[in-house]
Structure formats: structure tokens, C-alpha cells
PDB file of C-alpha atoms and ligand atoms in Angstrom:
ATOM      1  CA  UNK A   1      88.183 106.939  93.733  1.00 47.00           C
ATOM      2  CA  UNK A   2      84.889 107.881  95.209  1.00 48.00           C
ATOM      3  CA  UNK A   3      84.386 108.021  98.885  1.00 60.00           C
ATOM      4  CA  UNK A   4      82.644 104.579  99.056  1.00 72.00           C
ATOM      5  CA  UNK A   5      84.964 102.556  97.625  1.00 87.00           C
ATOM      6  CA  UNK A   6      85.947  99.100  99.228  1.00 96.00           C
ATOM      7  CA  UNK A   7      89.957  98.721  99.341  1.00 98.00           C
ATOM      8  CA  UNK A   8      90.594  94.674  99.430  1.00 98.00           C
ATOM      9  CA  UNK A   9      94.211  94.147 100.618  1.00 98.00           C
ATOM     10  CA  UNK A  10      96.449  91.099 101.921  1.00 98.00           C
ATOM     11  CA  UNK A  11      99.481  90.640 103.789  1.00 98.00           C
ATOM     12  CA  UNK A  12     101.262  87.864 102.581  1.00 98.00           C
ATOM     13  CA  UNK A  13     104.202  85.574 104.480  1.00 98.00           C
ATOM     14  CA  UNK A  14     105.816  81.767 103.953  1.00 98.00           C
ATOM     15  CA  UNK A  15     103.607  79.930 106.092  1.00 98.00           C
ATOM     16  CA  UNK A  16     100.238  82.308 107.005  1.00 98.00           C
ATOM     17  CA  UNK A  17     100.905  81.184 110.507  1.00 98.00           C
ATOM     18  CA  UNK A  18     103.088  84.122 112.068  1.00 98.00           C
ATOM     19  CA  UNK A  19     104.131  87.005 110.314  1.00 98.00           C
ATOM     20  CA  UNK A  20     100.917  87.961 107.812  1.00 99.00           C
ATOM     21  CA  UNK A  21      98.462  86.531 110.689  1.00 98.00           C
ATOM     22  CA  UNK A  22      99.979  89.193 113.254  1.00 99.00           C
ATOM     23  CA  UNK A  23     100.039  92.293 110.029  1.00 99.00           C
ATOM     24  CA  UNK A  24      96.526  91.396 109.458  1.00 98.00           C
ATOM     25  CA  UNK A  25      95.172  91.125 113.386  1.00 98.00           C
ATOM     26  CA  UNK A  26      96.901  94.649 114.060  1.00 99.00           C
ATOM     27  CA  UNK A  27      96.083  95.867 110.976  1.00 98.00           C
ATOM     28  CA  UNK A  28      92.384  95.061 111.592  1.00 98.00           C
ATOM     29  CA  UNK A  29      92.292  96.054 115.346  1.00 98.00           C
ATOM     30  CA  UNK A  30      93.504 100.102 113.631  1.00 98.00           C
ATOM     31  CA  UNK A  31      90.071  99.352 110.835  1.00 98.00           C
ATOM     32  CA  UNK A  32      87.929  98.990 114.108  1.00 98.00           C
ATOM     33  CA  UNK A  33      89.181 101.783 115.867  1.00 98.00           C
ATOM     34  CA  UNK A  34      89.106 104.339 112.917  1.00 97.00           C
ATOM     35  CA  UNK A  35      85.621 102.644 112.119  1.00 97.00           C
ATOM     36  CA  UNK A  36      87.077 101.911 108.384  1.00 98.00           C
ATOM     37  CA  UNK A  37      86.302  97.840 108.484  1.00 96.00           C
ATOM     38  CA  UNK A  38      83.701  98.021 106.132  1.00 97.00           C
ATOM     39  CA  UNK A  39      85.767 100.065 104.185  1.00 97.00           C
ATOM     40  CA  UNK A  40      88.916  98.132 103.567  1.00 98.00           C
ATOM     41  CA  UNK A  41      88.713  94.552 103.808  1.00 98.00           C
ATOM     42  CA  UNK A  42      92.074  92.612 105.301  1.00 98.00           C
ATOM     43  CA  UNK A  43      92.956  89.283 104.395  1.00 98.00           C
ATOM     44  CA  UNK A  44      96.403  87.116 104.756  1.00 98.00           C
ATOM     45  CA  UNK A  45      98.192  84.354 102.991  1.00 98.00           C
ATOM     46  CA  UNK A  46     101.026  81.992 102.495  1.00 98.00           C
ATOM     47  CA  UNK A  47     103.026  81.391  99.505  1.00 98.00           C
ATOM     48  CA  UNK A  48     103.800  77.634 100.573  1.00 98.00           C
ATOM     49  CA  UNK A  49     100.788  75.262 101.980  1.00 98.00           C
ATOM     50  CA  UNK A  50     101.878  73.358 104.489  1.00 98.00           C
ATOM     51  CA  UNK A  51      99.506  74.678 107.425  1.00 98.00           C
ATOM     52  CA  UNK A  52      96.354  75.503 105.084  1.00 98.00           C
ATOM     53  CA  UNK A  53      93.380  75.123 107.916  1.00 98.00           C
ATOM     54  CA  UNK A  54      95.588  76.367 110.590  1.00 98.00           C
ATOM     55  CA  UNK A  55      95.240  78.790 113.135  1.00 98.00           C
ATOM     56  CA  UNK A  56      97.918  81.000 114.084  1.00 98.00           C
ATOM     57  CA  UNK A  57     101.027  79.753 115.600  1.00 98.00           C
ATOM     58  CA  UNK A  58     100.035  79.726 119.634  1.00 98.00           C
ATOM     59  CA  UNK A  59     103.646  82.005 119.963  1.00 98.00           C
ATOM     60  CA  UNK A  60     102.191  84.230 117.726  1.00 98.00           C
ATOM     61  CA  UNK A  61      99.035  84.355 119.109  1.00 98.00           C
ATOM     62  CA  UNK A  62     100.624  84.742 122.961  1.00 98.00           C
ATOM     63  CA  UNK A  63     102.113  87.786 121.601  1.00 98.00           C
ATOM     64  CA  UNK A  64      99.483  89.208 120.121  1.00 98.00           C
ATOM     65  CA  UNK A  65      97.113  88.836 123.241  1.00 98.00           C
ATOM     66  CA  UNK A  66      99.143  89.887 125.625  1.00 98.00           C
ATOM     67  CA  UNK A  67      99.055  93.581 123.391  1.00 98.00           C
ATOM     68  CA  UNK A  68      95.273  93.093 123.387  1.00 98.00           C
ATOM     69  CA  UNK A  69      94.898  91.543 119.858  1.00 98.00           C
ATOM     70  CA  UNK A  70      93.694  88.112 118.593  1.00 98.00           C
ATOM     71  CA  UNK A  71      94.263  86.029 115.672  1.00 98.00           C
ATOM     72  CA  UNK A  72      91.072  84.984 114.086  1.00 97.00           C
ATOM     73  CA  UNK A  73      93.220  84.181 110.898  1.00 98.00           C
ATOM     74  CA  UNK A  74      93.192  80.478 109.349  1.00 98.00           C
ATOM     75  CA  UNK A  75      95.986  79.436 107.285  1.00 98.00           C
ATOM     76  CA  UNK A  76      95.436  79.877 103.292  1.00 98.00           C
ATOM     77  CA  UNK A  77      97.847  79.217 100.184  1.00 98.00           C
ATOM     78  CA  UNK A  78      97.735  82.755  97.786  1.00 97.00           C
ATOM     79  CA  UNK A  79      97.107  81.714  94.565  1.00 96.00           C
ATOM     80  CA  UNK A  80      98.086  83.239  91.451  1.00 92.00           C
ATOM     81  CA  UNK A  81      94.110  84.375  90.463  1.00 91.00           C
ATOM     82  CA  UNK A  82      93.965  85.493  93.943  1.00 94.00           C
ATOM     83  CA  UNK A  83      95.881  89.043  92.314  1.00 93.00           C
ATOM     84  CA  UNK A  84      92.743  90.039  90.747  1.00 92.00           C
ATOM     85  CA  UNK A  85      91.146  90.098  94.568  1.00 94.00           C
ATOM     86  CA  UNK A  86      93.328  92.698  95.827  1.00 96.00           C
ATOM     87  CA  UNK A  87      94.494  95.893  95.891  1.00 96.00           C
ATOM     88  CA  UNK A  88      97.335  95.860  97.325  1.00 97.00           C
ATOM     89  CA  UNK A  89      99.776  92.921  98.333  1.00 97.00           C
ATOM     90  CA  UNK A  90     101.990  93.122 100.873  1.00 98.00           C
ATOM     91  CA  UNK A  91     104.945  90.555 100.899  1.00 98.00           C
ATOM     92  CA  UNK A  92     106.496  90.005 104.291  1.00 98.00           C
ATOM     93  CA  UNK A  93     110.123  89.571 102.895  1.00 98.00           C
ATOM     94  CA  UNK A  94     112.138  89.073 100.083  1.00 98.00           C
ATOM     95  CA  UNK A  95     111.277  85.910  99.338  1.00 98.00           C
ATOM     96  CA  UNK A  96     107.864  85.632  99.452  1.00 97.00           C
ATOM     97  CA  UNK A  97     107.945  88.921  97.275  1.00 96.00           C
ATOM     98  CA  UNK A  98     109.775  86.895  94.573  1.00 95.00           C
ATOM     99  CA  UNK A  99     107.212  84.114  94.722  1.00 96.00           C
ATOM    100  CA  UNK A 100     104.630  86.786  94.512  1.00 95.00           C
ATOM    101  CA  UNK A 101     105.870  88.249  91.407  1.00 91.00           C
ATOM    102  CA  UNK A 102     106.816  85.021  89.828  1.00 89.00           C
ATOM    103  CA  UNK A 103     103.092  83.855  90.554  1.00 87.00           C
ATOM    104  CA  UNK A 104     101.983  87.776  89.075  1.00 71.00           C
ATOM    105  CA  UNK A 105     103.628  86.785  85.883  1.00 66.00           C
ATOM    106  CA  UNK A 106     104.390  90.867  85.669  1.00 62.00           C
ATOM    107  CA  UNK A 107     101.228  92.738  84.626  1.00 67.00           C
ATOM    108  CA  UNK A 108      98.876  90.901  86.955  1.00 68.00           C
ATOM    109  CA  UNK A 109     101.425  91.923  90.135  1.00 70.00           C
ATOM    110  CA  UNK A 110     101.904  95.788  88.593  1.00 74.00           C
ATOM    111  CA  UNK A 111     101.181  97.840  91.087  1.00 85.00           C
ATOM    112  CA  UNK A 112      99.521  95.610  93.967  1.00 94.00           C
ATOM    113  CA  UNK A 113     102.698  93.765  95.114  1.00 95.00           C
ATOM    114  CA  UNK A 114     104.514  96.024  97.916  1.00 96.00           C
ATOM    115  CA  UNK A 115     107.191  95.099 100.581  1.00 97.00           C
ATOM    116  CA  UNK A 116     105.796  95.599 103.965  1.00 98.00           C
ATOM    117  CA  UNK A 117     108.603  97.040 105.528  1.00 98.00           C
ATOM    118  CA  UNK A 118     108.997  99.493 102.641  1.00 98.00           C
ATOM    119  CA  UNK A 119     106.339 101.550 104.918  1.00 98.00           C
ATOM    120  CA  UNK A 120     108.443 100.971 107.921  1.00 98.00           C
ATOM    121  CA  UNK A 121     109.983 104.116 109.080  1.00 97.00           C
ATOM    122  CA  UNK A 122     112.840 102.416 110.994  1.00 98.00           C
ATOM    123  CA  UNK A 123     113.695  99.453 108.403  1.00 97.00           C
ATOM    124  CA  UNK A 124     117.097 100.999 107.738  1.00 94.00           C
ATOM    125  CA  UNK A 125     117.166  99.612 104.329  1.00 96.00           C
ATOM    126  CA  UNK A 126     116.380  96.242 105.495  1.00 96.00           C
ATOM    127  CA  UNK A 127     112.733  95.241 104.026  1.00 98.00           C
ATOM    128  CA  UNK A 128     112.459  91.315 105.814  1.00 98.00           C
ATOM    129  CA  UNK A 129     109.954  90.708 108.636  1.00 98.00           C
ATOM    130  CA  UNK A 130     112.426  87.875 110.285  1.00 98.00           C
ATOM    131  CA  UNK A 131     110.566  84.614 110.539  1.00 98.00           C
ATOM    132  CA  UNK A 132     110.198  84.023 113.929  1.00 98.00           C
ATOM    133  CA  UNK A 133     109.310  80.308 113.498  1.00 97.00           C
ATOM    134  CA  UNK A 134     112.366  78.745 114.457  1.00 96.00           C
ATOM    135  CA  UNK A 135     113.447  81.161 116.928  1.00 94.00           C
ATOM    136  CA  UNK A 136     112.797  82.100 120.458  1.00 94.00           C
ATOM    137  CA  UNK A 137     109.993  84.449 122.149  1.00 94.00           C
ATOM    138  CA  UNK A 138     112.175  87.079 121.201  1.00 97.00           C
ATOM    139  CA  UNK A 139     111.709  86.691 117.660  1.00 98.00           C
ATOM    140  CA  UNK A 140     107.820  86.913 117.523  1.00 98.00           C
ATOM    141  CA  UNK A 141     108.068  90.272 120.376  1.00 98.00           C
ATOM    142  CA  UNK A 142     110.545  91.870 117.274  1.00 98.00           C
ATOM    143  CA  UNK A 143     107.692  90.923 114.638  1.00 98.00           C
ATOM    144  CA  UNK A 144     105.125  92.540 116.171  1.00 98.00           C
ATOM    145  CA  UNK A 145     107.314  95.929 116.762  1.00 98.00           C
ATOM    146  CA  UNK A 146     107.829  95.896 113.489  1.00 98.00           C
ATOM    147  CA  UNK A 147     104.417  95.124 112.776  1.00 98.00           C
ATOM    148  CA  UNK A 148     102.733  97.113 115.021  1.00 98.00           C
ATOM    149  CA  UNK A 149     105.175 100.493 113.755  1.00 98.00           C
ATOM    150  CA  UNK A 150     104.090  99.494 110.298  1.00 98.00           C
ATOM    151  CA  UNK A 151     100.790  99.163 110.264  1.00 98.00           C
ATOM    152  CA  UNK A 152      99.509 102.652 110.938  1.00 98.00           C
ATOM    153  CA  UNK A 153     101.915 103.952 108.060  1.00 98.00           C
ATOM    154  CA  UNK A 154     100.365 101.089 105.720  1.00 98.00           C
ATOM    155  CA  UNK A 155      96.401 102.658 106.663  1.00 98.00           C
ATOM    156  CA  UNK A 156      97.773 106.293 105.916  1.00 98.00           C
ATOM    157  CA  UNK A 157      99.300 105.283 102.740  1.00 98.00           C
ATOM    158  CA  UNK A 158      95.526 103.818 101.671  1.00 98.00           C
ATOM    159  CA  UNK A 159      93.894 106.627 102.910  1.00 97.00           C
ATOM    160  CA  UNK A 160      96.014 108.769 101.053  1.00 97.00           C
ATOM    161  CA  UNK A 161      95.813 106.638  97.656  1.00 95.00           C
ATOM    162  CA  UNK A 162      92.594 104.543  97.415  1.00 94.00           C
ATOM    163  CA  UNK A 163      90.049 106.221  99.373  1.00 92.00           C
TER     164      UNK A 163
HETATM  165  P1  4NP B 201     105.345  82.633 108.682  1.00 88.76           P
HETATM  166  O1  4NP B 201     106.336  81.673 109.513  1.00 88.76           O
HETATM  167  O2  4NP B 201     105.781  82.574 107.243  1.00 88.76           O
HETATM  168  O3  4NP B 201     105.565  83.961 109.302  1.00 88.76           O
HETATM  169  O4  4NP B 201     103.949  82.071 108.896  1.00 88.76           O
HETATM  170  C1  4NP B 201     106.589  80.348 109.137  1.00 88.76           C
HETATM  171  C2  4NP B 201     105.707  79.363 109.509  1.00 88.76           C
HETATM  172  C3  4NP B 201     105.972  78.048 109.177  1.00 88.76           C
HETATM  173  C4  4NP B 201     107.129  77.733 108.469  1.00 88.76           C
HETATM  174  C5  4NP B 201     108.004  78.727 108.093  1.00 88.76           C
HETATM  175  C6  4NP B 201     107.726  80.049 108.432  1.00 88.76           C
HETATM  176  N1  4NP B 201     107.412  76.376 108.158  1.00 88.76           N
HETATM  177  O5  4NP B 201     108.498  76.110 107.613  1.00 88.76           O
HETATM  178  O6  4NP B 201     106.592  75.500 108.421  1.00 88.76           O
END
């Protein structure tokens, strides 16, 4: 690709209120840093609807500002067309991977749907971002390790292969 391409990607969890709000505040706070946010455009979703308008959860958002970041995120359902969008689609865990790829229906998913954690150094062959929803503080402060490990290893990956 040439060197002004735009790479569109979204990180992708059950509700879009913990988990892909958190990937895509970190991921965006690297963007500004490096000076590459008008060069790769971050979005997040959820595969179910229930808190479509929402902000962030206000655990996940406690987390995230007390590291400096916030959520600007609201909630949105992905929807199938929404493939087409994107570049690359990162599933927080197993499951919403399978909804993913049942909602790809194969060739529109080929290539663009990713685990998250599969760029995690440390995952140990275990590729789920725990939802922290029904948990305790300790739950979102082990998302955002994970998250915040990830991340950079996500914007090397798309440096290496898209821009
Ligand atoms: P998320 O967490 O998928 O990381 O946003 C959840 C948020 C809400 C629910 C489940 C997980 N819920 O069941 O409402």
C-alpha cells in the first residue's frame, strides 16, 4: 500500500462498554503520540445491543483515567455490512469472534477478523480478554494490562502490514 493510505480498524467486545472501549482509548492515546490518527482510524463495537448510546462503563472509565486515558467511546451494535468498513477486526474473546464470523458469513470476515490477544506476548495460549463486568476492580485493572501490553504490538503489526 502506498504511504497515504487510511487503515480503518475496530476492536470488537459483548457489550462495547468495557473491554473494546478501553482497546480503542489506549489504542488511540499510542495514534496521538506517534502522530498516526489521521492515518488509522479506531473504532469499537458490540456484538449484542443492549447499551447502544452508552458511554463506557464508569469502572472502566476509573481505570482508564487514573492511567491518563479517557473513554470518548459510545456504545454501538457491529453489524454484519459493517465488515466492508474495516480493515481489520479485532474480537475481544472467543465468543464474540464466533459471532463475528458467523455475522462474516466466511469471505466477508477473510482476513479482517483477528483475536486480540493473538498479539499479546504474554497470553500463554489463552486468547479471552475476561469480561470484567460482573467482577470486582480487579477485573477491569487485569483488562487494561492486557490491553495496554497489546496495543503497541497491534500498531506494529499495521505498520508492518498496511502502511
Ligand atoms: P464488555 O462487557 O463486553 O467488555 O463491554 C460487558 C458489558 C455488559 C454486559 C456484558 C459484558 N452485559 O451483559 O450487559
Amino acid at each position: 500500500m502506498t504511504s497515504d493510505t487510511t487503515v480503518r480498524i475496530c476492536f470488537v467486545c459483548l457489550g462495547n462498554i468495557c473491554r473494546s472501549p478501553l482497546a480503542e482509548g489506549v489504542f488511540t492515546d499510542l495514534l496521538k503520540q506517534e502522530g498516526l490518527e489521521d492515518r488509522i482510524l479506531v473504532d469499537s463495537a458490540g456484538t449484542g445491543n443492549w447499551h447502544v448510546g452508552a458511554r463506557a462503563d464508569a469502572r472502566m472509565q476509573a481505570t482508564a483515567r487514573s492511567r491518563g486515558i479517557e473513554l470518548q467511546s459510545i456504545a454501538q451494535q457491529f453489524e454484519p455490512g459493517d465488515f466492508k468498513h474495516y480493515d481489520l477486526v479485532l474480537a475481544m474473546d472467543q465468543s464474540n469472534h464466533d459471532s463475528l464470523e458467523h455475522m462474516g458469513s466466511g469471505r466477508l470476515a477473510d482476513g479482517k477478523l483477528r483475536m486480540f490477544r493473538s498479539f499479546d506476548p504474554q497470553h500463554n495460549g489463552d486468547l479471552n480478554v475476561p469480561d470484567p463486568y460482573y467482577g470486582g476492580d480487579q477485573g477491569f485493572e487485569n483488562v487494561f494490562e492486557i490491553v495496554h501490553r497489546t496495543c503497541p504490538q497491534i500498531l506494529d503489526h499495521i505498520k508492518r502490514e498496511y502502511l
